């Protein structure tokens, strides 16, 4: 059971908009710690996708966006493309555990 | 180019030890925190341990506390993970990751290595 809760899977047709939620608690997201998102393409290492809730590293398309409110965060992908098929993980710091926590991951399928 | 290369994985019996290494290049190693993150086969990511730039602050996941020890040698641009009393549930792909700042408890992980596989089996 992960400290951050994500849906196991989401899907969408090419060109559509999909969102992935990440729900935490008062010791992590709700405590004000930033949320970060990672994309893991099949058979590869994770890659930073969104940092500090809504910022994109250079090279990440603006189709990807993040937001945070209260004890939750979400990742939105607009104009879905087949190459976006991957596992997506949210991450935050947890003060009760004194360590980093990840969501269980969400598998995105482009139909 | 920032690069992280892990090594030291392999097959080990339950209860034995293994030491992982991560060679860093392309950035000023002693300016940044470093982490180990693992991924069991078919499972999600799990943070294992983090260490601040000067080894002054270190953290561990509860699942490895007391068994694993993280360390770094800034003179050699290297990160290590000493794993003792290994269990079946420690079997995973272990990634080395660079923090985006000096302290492991605040800065996210902005660069990841390709990982090294640890198999725990008798």
PDB file of C-alpha atoms in Angstrom:
ATOM      1  CA  UNK A   1       0.000   0.000   0.000  1.00  0.00           C
ATOM      2  CA  UNK A   2       1.632   3.215  -1.168  1.00  0.00           C
ATOM      3  CA  UNK A   3       1.545   6.386   0.925  1.00  0.00           C
ATOM      4  CA  UNK A   4       0.464   8.330  -2.162  1.00  0.00           C
ATOM      5  CA  UNK A   5      -2.550   6.906  -3.988  1.00  0.00           C
ATOM      6  CA  UNK A   6      -2.773   6.837  -7.776  1.00  0.00           C
ATOM      7  CA  UNK A   7      -5.218   5.029 -10.065  1.00  0.00           C
ATOM      8  CA  UNK A   8      -3.586   1.834 -11.402  1.00  0.00           C
ATOM      9  CA  UNK A   9      -4.467   2.683 -14.982  1.00  0.00           C
ATOM     10  CA  UNK A  10      -5.912   5.350 -17.235  1.00  0.00           C
ATOM     11  CA  UNK A  11      -6.518   5.380 -20.960  1.00  0.00           C
ATOM     12  CA  UNK A  12      -7.489   7.743 -23.709  1.00  0.00           C
ATOM     13  CA  UNK A  13      -7.702   8.063 -27.443  1.00  0.00           C
ATOM     14  CA  UNK A  14      -4.958   9.874 -29.339  1.00  0.00           C
ATOM     15  CA  UNK A  15      -5.541  13.607 -29.156  1.00  0.00           C
ATOM     16  CA  UNK A  16      -7.596  13.423 -25.981  1.00  0.00           C
ATOM     17  CA  UNK A  17      -6.836  14.860 -22.563  1.00  0.00           C
ATOM     18  CA  UNK A  18      -6.192  12.534 -19.649  1.00  0.00           C
ATOM     19  CA  UNK A  19      -5.493  13.219 -16.000  1.00  0.00           C
ATOM     20  CA  UNK A  20      -3.790  11.181 -13.295  1.00  0.00           C
ATOM     21  CA  UNK A  21      -4.554  11.920  -9.676  1.00  0.00           C
ATOM     22  CA  UNK A  22      -2.250  11.578  -6.674  1.00  0.00           C
ATOM     23  CA  UNK A  23      -3.769  11.665  -3.208  1.00  0.00           C
ATOM     24  CA  UNK A  24      -1.678  12.077  -0.090  1.00  0.00           C
ATOM     25  CA  UNK A  25      -2.188  13.216   3.479  1.00  0.00           C
ATOM     26  CA  UNK A  26      -1.374  15.899   6.008  1.00  0.00           C
ATOM     27  CA  UNK A  27       2.170  14.574   6.471  1.00  0.00           C
ATOM     28  CA  UNK A  28       3.188  14.900   2.831  1.00  0.00           C
ATOM     29  CA  UNK A  29       1.285  16.822   0.152  1.00  0.00           C
ATOM     30  CA  UNK A  30      -1.026  18.440   2.709  1.00  0.00           C
ATOM     31  CA  UNK A  31       1.952  19.579   4.762  1.00  0.00           C
ATOM     32  CA  UNK A  32       3.060  21.750   1.869  1.00  0.00           C
ATOM     33  CA  UNK A  33       5.709  19.513   0.358  1.00  0.00           C
ATOM     34  CA  UNK A  34       5.996  19.753  -3.388  1.00  0.00           C
ATOM     35  CA  UNK A  35       4.819  17.005  -5.718  1.00  0.00           C
ATOM     36  CA  UNK A  36       6.980  15.740  -8.528  1.00  0.00           C
ATOM     37  CA  UNK A  37       6.078  13.458 -11.417  1.00  0.00           C
ATOM     38  CA  UNK A  38       8.176  10.887 -13.253  1.00  0.00           C
ATOM     39  CA  UNK A  39       7.563   9.095 -16.535  1.00  0.00           C
ATOM     40  CA  UNK A  40       8.875   5.570 -17.006  1.00  0.00           C
ATOM     41  CA  UNK A  41       8.749   4.316 -20.572  1.00  0.00           C
ATOM     42  CA  UNK A  42       8.762   0.508 -20.960  1.00  0.00           C
ATOM     43  CA  UNK A  43      12.127  -0.988 -20.103  1.00  0.00           C
ATOM     44  CA  UNK A  44      13.762   2.316 -19.199  1.00  0.00           C
ATOM     45  CA  UNK A  45      14.704   4.294 -16.097  1.00  0.00           C
ATOM     46  CA  UNK A  46      12.310   6.907 -14.701  1.00  0.00           C
ATOM     47  CA  UNK A  47      12.601  10.406 -16.101  1.00  0.00           C
ATOM     48  CA  UNK A  48      11.643  13.643 -14.346  1.00  0.00           C
ATOM     49  CA  UNK A  49       8.501  15.010 -15.990  1.00  0.00           C
ATOM     50  CA  UNK A  50       7.146  17.696 -13.631  1.00  0.00           C
ATOM     51  CA  UNK A  51       8.842  19.201 -10.584  1.00  0.00           C
ATOM     52  CA  UNK A  52       7.632  21.511  -7.831  1.00  0.00           C
ATOM     53  CA  UNK A  53       3.974  20.733  -8.609  1.00  0.00           C
ATOM     54  CA  UNK A  54       3.767  22.392 -11.999  1.00  0.00           C
ATOM     55  CA  UNK A  55       7.199  23.151 -13.480  1.00  0.00           C
ATOM     56  CA  UNK A  56       8.543  21.345 -16.513  1.00  0.00           C
ATOM     57  CA  UNK A  57      12.223  20.530 -17.072  1.00  0.00           C
ATOM     58  CA  UNK A  58      13.586  21.721 -20.370  1.00  0.00           C
ATOM     59  CA  UNK A  59      12.688  19.339 -23.167  1.00  0.00           C
ATOM     60  CA  UNK A  60       9.371  18.215 -21.691  1.00  0.00           C
ATOM     61  CA  UNK A  61       6.513  19.184 -24.016  1.00  0.00           C
ATOM     62  CA  UNK A  62       3.956  21.662 -22.718  1.00  0.00           C
ATOM     63  CA  UNK A  63       1.302  18.996 -23.304  1.00  0.00           C
ATOM     64  CA  UNK A  64       2.267  17.847 -19.813  1.00  0.00           C
ATOM     65  CA  UNK A  65       1.120  19.947 -16.861  1.00  0.00           C
ATOM     66  CA  UNK A  66       0.790  19.526 -13.126  1.00  0.00           C
ATOM     67  CA  UNK A  67      -1.231  21.028 -10.335  1.00  0.00           C
ATOM     68  CA  UNK A  68      -1.626  20.668  -6.588  1.00  0.00           C
ATOM     69  CA  UNK A  69      -4.425  21.473  -4.174  1.00  0.00           C
ATOM     70  CA  UNK A  70      -4.776  20.513  -0.536  1.00  0.00           C
ATOM     71  CA  UNK A  71      -3.686  16.922  -0.049  1.00  0.00           C
ATOM     72  CA  UNK A  72      -3.839  16.023  -3.744  1.00  0.00           C
ATOM     73  CA  UNK A  73      -2.083  16.662  -7.008  1.00  0.00           C
ATOM     74  CA  UNK A  74      -2.751  15.811 -10.602  1.00  0.00           C
ATOM     75  CA  UNK A  75      -0.913  15.360 -13.873  1.00  0.00           C
ATOM     76  CA  UNK A  76      -2.669  16.324 -17.095  1.00  0.00           C
ATOM     77  CA  UNK A  77      -1.659  15.259 -20.568  1.00  0.00           C
ATOM     78  CA  UNK A  78      -3.313  16.990 -23.487  1.00  0.00           C
ATOM     79  CA  UNK A  79      -3.164  15.920 -27.128  1.00  0.00           C
ATOM     80  CA  UNK A  80      -2.392  12.336 -26.084  1.00  0.00           C
ATOM     81  CA  UNK A  81       0.132  10.573 -28.314  1.00  0.00           C
ATOM     82  CA  UNK A  82       1.016   6.909 -28.663  1.00  0.00           C
ATOM     83  CA  UNK A  83       4.531   7.686 -27.396  1.00  0.00           C
ATOM     84  CA  UNK A  84       3.041   8.826 -24.084  1.00  0.00           C
ATOM     85  CA  UNK A  85       2.253   5.210 -23.167  1.00  0.00           C
ATOM     86  CA  UNK A  86       4.222   4.706 -19.975  1.00  0.00           C
ATOM     87  CA  UNK A  87       3.994   4.380 -16.219  1.00  0.00           C
ATOM     88  CA  UNK A  88       3.651   7.641 -14.324  1.00  0.00           C
ATOM     89  CA  UNK A  89       4.630   8.127 -10.684  1.00  0.00           C
ATOM     90  CA  UNK A  90       3.979  10.987  -8.293  1.00  0.00           C
ATOM     91  CA  UNK A  91       6.411  11.688  -5.463  1.00  0.00           C
ATOM     92  CA  UNK A  92       6.571  13.856  -2.381  1.00  0.00           C
ATOM     93  CA  UNK A  93       8.404  14.091   0.934  1.00  0.00           C
ATOM     94  CA  UNK A  94       6.746  12.726   4.064  1.00  0.00           C
ATOM     95  CA  UNK A  95       7.537  14.317   7.411  1.00  0.00           C
ATOM     96  CA  UNK A  96       6.190  11.401   9.473  1.00  0.00           C
ATOM     97  CA  UNK A  97       8.386   8.911   7.651  1.00  0.00           C
ATOM     98  CA  UNK A  98      11.281  11.365   7.276  1.00  0.00           C
ATOM     99  CA  UNK A  99      11.716  10.176   3.735  1.00  0.00           C
ATOM    100  CA  UNK A 100      10.510  10.306   0.166  1.00  0.00           C
ATOM    101  CA  UNK A 101       7.354   8.520  -0.900  1.00  0.00           C
ATOM    102  CA  UNK A 102       6.047   7.512  -4.304  1.00  0.00           C
ATOM    103  CA  UNK A 103       2.602   6.775  -5.595  1.00  0.00           C
ATOM    104  CA  UNK A 104       1.957   3.226  -6.723  1.00  0.00           C
ATOM    105  CA  UNK A 105       2.185   4.277 -10.350  1.00  0.00           C
ATOM    106  CA  UNK A 106      -0.380   4.684 -13.130  1.00  0.00           C
ATOM    107  CA  UNK A 107      -0.153   2.864 -16.429  1.00  0.00           C
ATOM    108  CA  UNK A 108      -1.264   5.097 -19.291  1.00  0.00           C
ATOM    109  CA  UNK A 109      -2.620   3.405 -22.393  1.00  0.00           C
ATOM    110  CA  UNK A 110      -3.278   5.232 -25.636  1.00  0.00           C
ATOM    111  CA  UNK A 111      -6.241   3.450 -27.214  1.00  0.00           C
TER     112      UNK A 111
ATOM    113  CA  UNK B   1      26.516  15.182 -20.057  1.00  0.00           C
ATOM    114  CA  UNK B   2      25.319  14.168 -16.596  1.00  0.00           C
ATOM    115  CA  UNK B   3      25.727  10.423 -16.178  1.00  0.00           C
ATOM    116  CA  UNK B   4      25.149   7.922 -13.387  1.00  0.00           C
ATOM    117  CA  UNK B   5      26.369   4.349 -13.770  1.00  0.00           C
ATOM    118  CA  UNK B   6      25.432   1.739 -11.189  1.00  0.00           C
ATOM    119  CA  UNK B   7      27.342  -1.473 -10.576  1.00  0.00           C
ATOM    120  CA  UNK B   8      27.679  -4.242  -8.028  1.00  0.00           C
ATOM    121  CA  UNK B   9      24.392  -6.045  -8.490  1.00  0.00           C
ATOM    122  CA  UNK B  10      24.151  -9.788  -8.784  1.00  0.00           C
ATOM    123  CA  UNK B  11      22.842 -12.998  -7.288  1.00  0.00           C
ATOM    124  CA  UNK B  12      23.166 -13.306  -3.517  1.00  0.00           C
ATOM    125  CA  UNK B  13      21.801 -15.748  -0.967  1.00  0.00           C
ATOM    126  CA  UNK B  14      19.324 -14.608   1.699  1.00  0.00           C
ATOM    127  CA  UNK B  15      21.123 -13.272   4.735  1.00  0.00           C
ATOM    128  CA  UNK B  16      24.271 -12.334   2.800  1.00  0.00           C
ATOM    129  CA  UNK B  17      25.631  -8.915   1.877  1.00  0.00           C
ATOM    130  CA  UNK B  18      26.187  -6.899  -1.283  1.00  0.00           C
ATOM    131  CA  UNK B  19      27.641  -3.460  -1.992  1.00  0.00           C
ATOM    132  CA  UNK B  20      26.316  -1.308  -4.807  1.00  0.00           C
ATOM    133  CA  UNK B  21      28.257   1.543  -6.374  1.00  0.00           C
ATOM    134  CA  UNK B  22      27.238   4.499  -8.495  1.00  0.00           C
ATOM    135  CA  UNK B  23      29.822   6.405 -10.541  1.00  0.00           C
ATOM    136  CA  UNK B  24      28.806   9.990 -11.286  1.00  0.00           C
ATOM    137  CA  UNK B  25      30.104  12.284 -14.009  1.00  0.00           C
ATOM    138  CA  UNK B  26      29.194  15.486 -15.807  1.00  0.00           C
ATOM    139  CA  UNK B  27      28.342  17.555 -12.729  1.00  0.00           C
ATOM    140  CA  UNK B  28      29.921  18.777  -9.492  1.00  0.00           C
ATOM    141  CA  UNK B  29      29.193  15.696  -7.420  1.00  0.00           C
ATOM    142  CA  UNK B  30      29.750  17.217  -3.989  1.00  0.00           C
ATOM    143  CA  UNK B  31      27.178  19.947  -4.597  1.00  0.00           C
ATOM    144  CA  UNK B  32      24.246  17.554  -4.687  1.00  0.00           C
ATOM    145  CA  UNK B  33      22.340  15.054  -2.583  1.00  0.00           C
ATOM    146  CA  UNK B  34      22.123  11.517  -3.920  1.00  0.00           C
ATOM    147  CA  UNK B  35      19.591   8.713  -3.591  1.00  0.00           C
ATOM    148  CA  UNK B  36      18.976   5.035  -4.096  1.00  0.00           C
ATOM    149  CA  UNK B  37      15.558   4.020  -5.418  1.00  0.00           C
ATOM    150  CA  UNK B  38      14.512   0.454  -6.160  1.00  0.00           C
ATOM    151  CA  UNK B  39      11.893  -1.270  -8.271  1.00  0.00           C
ATOM    152  CA  UNK B  40      10.909  -4.864  -7.637  1.00  0.00           C
ATOM    153  CA  UNK B  41       9.956  -6.902 -10.719  1.00  0.00           C
ATOM    154  CA  UNK B  42       6.614  -5.678 -12.036  1.00  0.00           C
ATOM    155  CA  UNK B  43       6.209  -3.240  -9.152  1.00  0.00           C
ATOM    156  CA  UNK B  44       6.443   0.493  -8.549  1.00  0.00           C
ATOM    157  CA  UNK B  45       9.232   2.735  -7.360  1.00  0.00           C
ATOM    158  CA  UNK B  46      10.398   2.674  -3.738  1.00  0.00           C
ATOM    159  CA  UNK B  47      12.796   5.214  -2.255  1.00  0.00           C
ATOM    160  CA  UNK B  48      15.496   3.345  -0.340  1.00  0.00           C
ATOM    161  CA  UNK B  49      17.911   5.932   1.004  1.00  0.00           C
ATOM    162  CA  UNK B  50      19.242   9.445   0.528  1.00  0.00           C
ATOM    163  CA  UNK B  51      22.377  11.316   1.552  1.00  0.00           C
ATOM    164  CA  UNK B  52      23.078  15.029   1.614  1.00  0.00           C
ATOM    165  CA  UNK B  53      26.012  16.631  -0.178  1.00  0.00           C
ATOM    166  CA  UNK B  54      28.413  16.342   2.750  1.00  0.00           C
ATOM    167  CA  UNK B  55      26.981  13.142   4.276  1.00  0.00           C
ATOM    168  CA  UNK B  56      25.682  15.297   7.123  1.00  0.00           C
ATOM    169  CA  UNK B  57      22.124  14.099   6.741  1.00  0.00           C
ATOM    170  CA  UNK B  58      21.093  10.599   5.794  1.00  0.00           C
ATOM    171  CA  UNK B  59      17.704   8.937   5.552  1.00  0.00           C
ATOM    172  CA  UNK B  60      16.392   5.420   5.043  1.00  0.00           C
ATOM    173  CA  UNK B  61      13.090   3.791   4.243  1.00  0.00           C
ATOM    174  CA  UNK B  62      11.723   1.821   7.185  1.00  0.00           C
ATOM    175  CA  UNK B  63      12.002  -1.363   5.102  1.00  0.00           C
ATOM    176  CA  UNK B  64      15.815  -1.161   5.034  1.00  0.00           C
ATOM    177  CA  UNK B  65      16.661   0.750   8.214  1.00  0.00           C
ATOM    178  CA  UNK B  66      19.293  -1.066  10.242  1.00  0.00           C
ATOM    179  CA  UNK B  67      20.309  -3.308   7.334  1.00  0.00           C
ATOM    180  CA  UNK B  68      21.413  -0.908   4.590  1.00  0.00           C
ATOM    181  CA  UNK B  69      24.033   1.856   4.810  1.00  0.00           C
ATOM    182  CA  UNK B  70      24.402   4.655   2.283  1.00  0.00           C
ATOM    183  CA  UNK B  71      27.693   6.492   1.875  1.00  0.00           C
ATOM    184  CA  UNK B  72      29.510   8.674  -0.616  1.00  0.00           C
ATOM    185  CA  UNK B  73      33.086   9.519  -1.523  1.00  0.00           C
ATOM    186  CA  UNK B  74      33.119  13.016  -2.990  1.00  0.00           C
ATOM    187  CA  UNK B  75      36.761  12.643  -3.955  1.00  0.00           C
ATOM    188  CA  UNK B  76      35.838   9.711  -6.169  1.00  0.00           C
ATOM    189  CA  UNK B  77      32.466  11.066  -7.375  1.00  0.00           C
ATOM    190  CA  UNK B  78      30.878   7.880  -6.106  1.00  0.00           C
ATOM    191  CA  UNK B  79      27.819   6.786  -4.157  1.00  0.00           C
ATOM    192  CA  UNK B  80      27.515   3.462  -2.357  1.00  0.00           C
ATOM    193  CA  UNK B  81      24.887   1.251  -0.782  1.00  0.00           C
ATOM    194  CA  UNK B  82      26.018  -1.465   1.611  1.00  0.00           C
ATOM    195  CA  UNK B  83      23.238  -4.019   1.891  1.00  0.00           C
ATOM    196  CA  UNK B  84      23.388  -6.547   4.734  1.00  0.00           C
ATOM    197  CA  UNK B  85      21.026  -9.300   5.842  1.00  0.00           C
ATOM    198  CA  UNK B  86      19.414  -9.384   2.415  1.00  0.00           C
ATOM    199  CA  UNK B  87      15.891 -10.764   2.088  1.00  0.00           C
ATOM    200  CA  UNK B  88      13.780 -11.941  -0.795  1.00  0.00           C
ATOM    201  CA  UNK B  89      11.831  -8.697  -0.722  1.00  0.00           C
ATOM    202  CA  UNK B  90      15.035  -6.762  -1.421  1.00  0.00           C
ATOM    203  CA  UNK B  91      15.219  -8.283  -4.884  1.00  0.00           C
ATOM    204  CA  UNK B  92      14.872  -5.388  -7.306  1.00  0.00           C
ATOM    205  CA  UNK B  93      16.442  -3.101  -9.868  1.00  0.00           C
ATOM    206  CA  UNK B  94      18.347  -0.482  -7.874  1.00  0.00           C
ATOM    207  CA  UNK B  95      18.604   3.002  -9.349  1.00  0.00           C
ATOM    208  CA  UNK B  96      21.035   5.722  -8.360  1.00  0.00           C
ATOM    209  CA  UNK B  97      19.471   9.185  -8.638  1.00  0.00           C
ATOM    210  CA  UNK B  98      20.869  12.695  -8.354  1.00  0.00           C
ATOM    211  CA  UNK B  99      19.139  15.209  -6.150  1.00  0.00           C
ATOM    212  CA  UNK B 100      18.388  18.603  -7.621  1.00  0.00           C
ATOM    213  CA  UNK B 101      19.980  20.323  -4.616  1.00  0.00           C
ATOM    214  CA  UNK B 102      22.213  19.790  -1.623  1.00  0.00           C
ATOM    215  CA  UNK B 103      19.853  18.233   0.904  1.00  0.00           C
ATOM    216  CA  UNK B 104      18.134  14.900   0.323  1.00  0.00           C
ATOM    217  CA  UNK B 105      14.991  15.832   2.186  1.00  0.00           C
ATOM    218  CA  UNK B 106      13.808  18.637  -0.052  1.00  0.00           C
ATOM    219  CA  UNK B 107      15.198  18.405  -3.537  1.00  0.00           C
ATOM    220  CA  UNK B 108      13.643  16.036  -6.073  1.00  0.00           C
ATOM    221  CA  UNK B 109      15.546  13.554  -8.224  1.00  0.00           C
ATOM    222  CA  UNK B 110      16.436  15.037 -11.576  1.00  0.00           C
ATOM    223  CA  UNK B 111      18.755  12.459 -13.144  1.00  0.00           C
ATOM    224  CA  UNK B 112      18.609   8.684 -12.904  1.00  0.00           C
ATOM    225  CA  UNK B 113      20.997   5.906 -13.820  1.00  0.00           C
ATOM    226  CA  UNK B 114      19.963   2.780 -15.699  1.00  0.00           C
ATOM    227  CA  UNK B 115      20.063   0.626 -12.585  1.00  0.00           C
ATOM    228  CA  UNK B 116      21.725  -2.550 -11.365  1.00  0.00           C
ATOM    229  CA  UNK B 117      19.814  -5.741 -10.603  1.00  0.00           C
ATOM    230  CA  UNK B 118      19.933  -7.478  -7.237  1.00  0.00           C
ATOM    231  CA  UNK B 119      18.624 -11.034  -7.091  1.00  0.00           C
ATOM    232  CA  UNK B 120      18.179 -12.653  -3.689  1.00  0.00           C
ATOM    233  CA  UNK B 121      17.783 -16.401  -3.893  1.00  0.00           C
ATOM    234  CA  UNK B 122      19.201 -19.562  -2.407  1.00  0.00           C
TER     235      UNK B 122
END
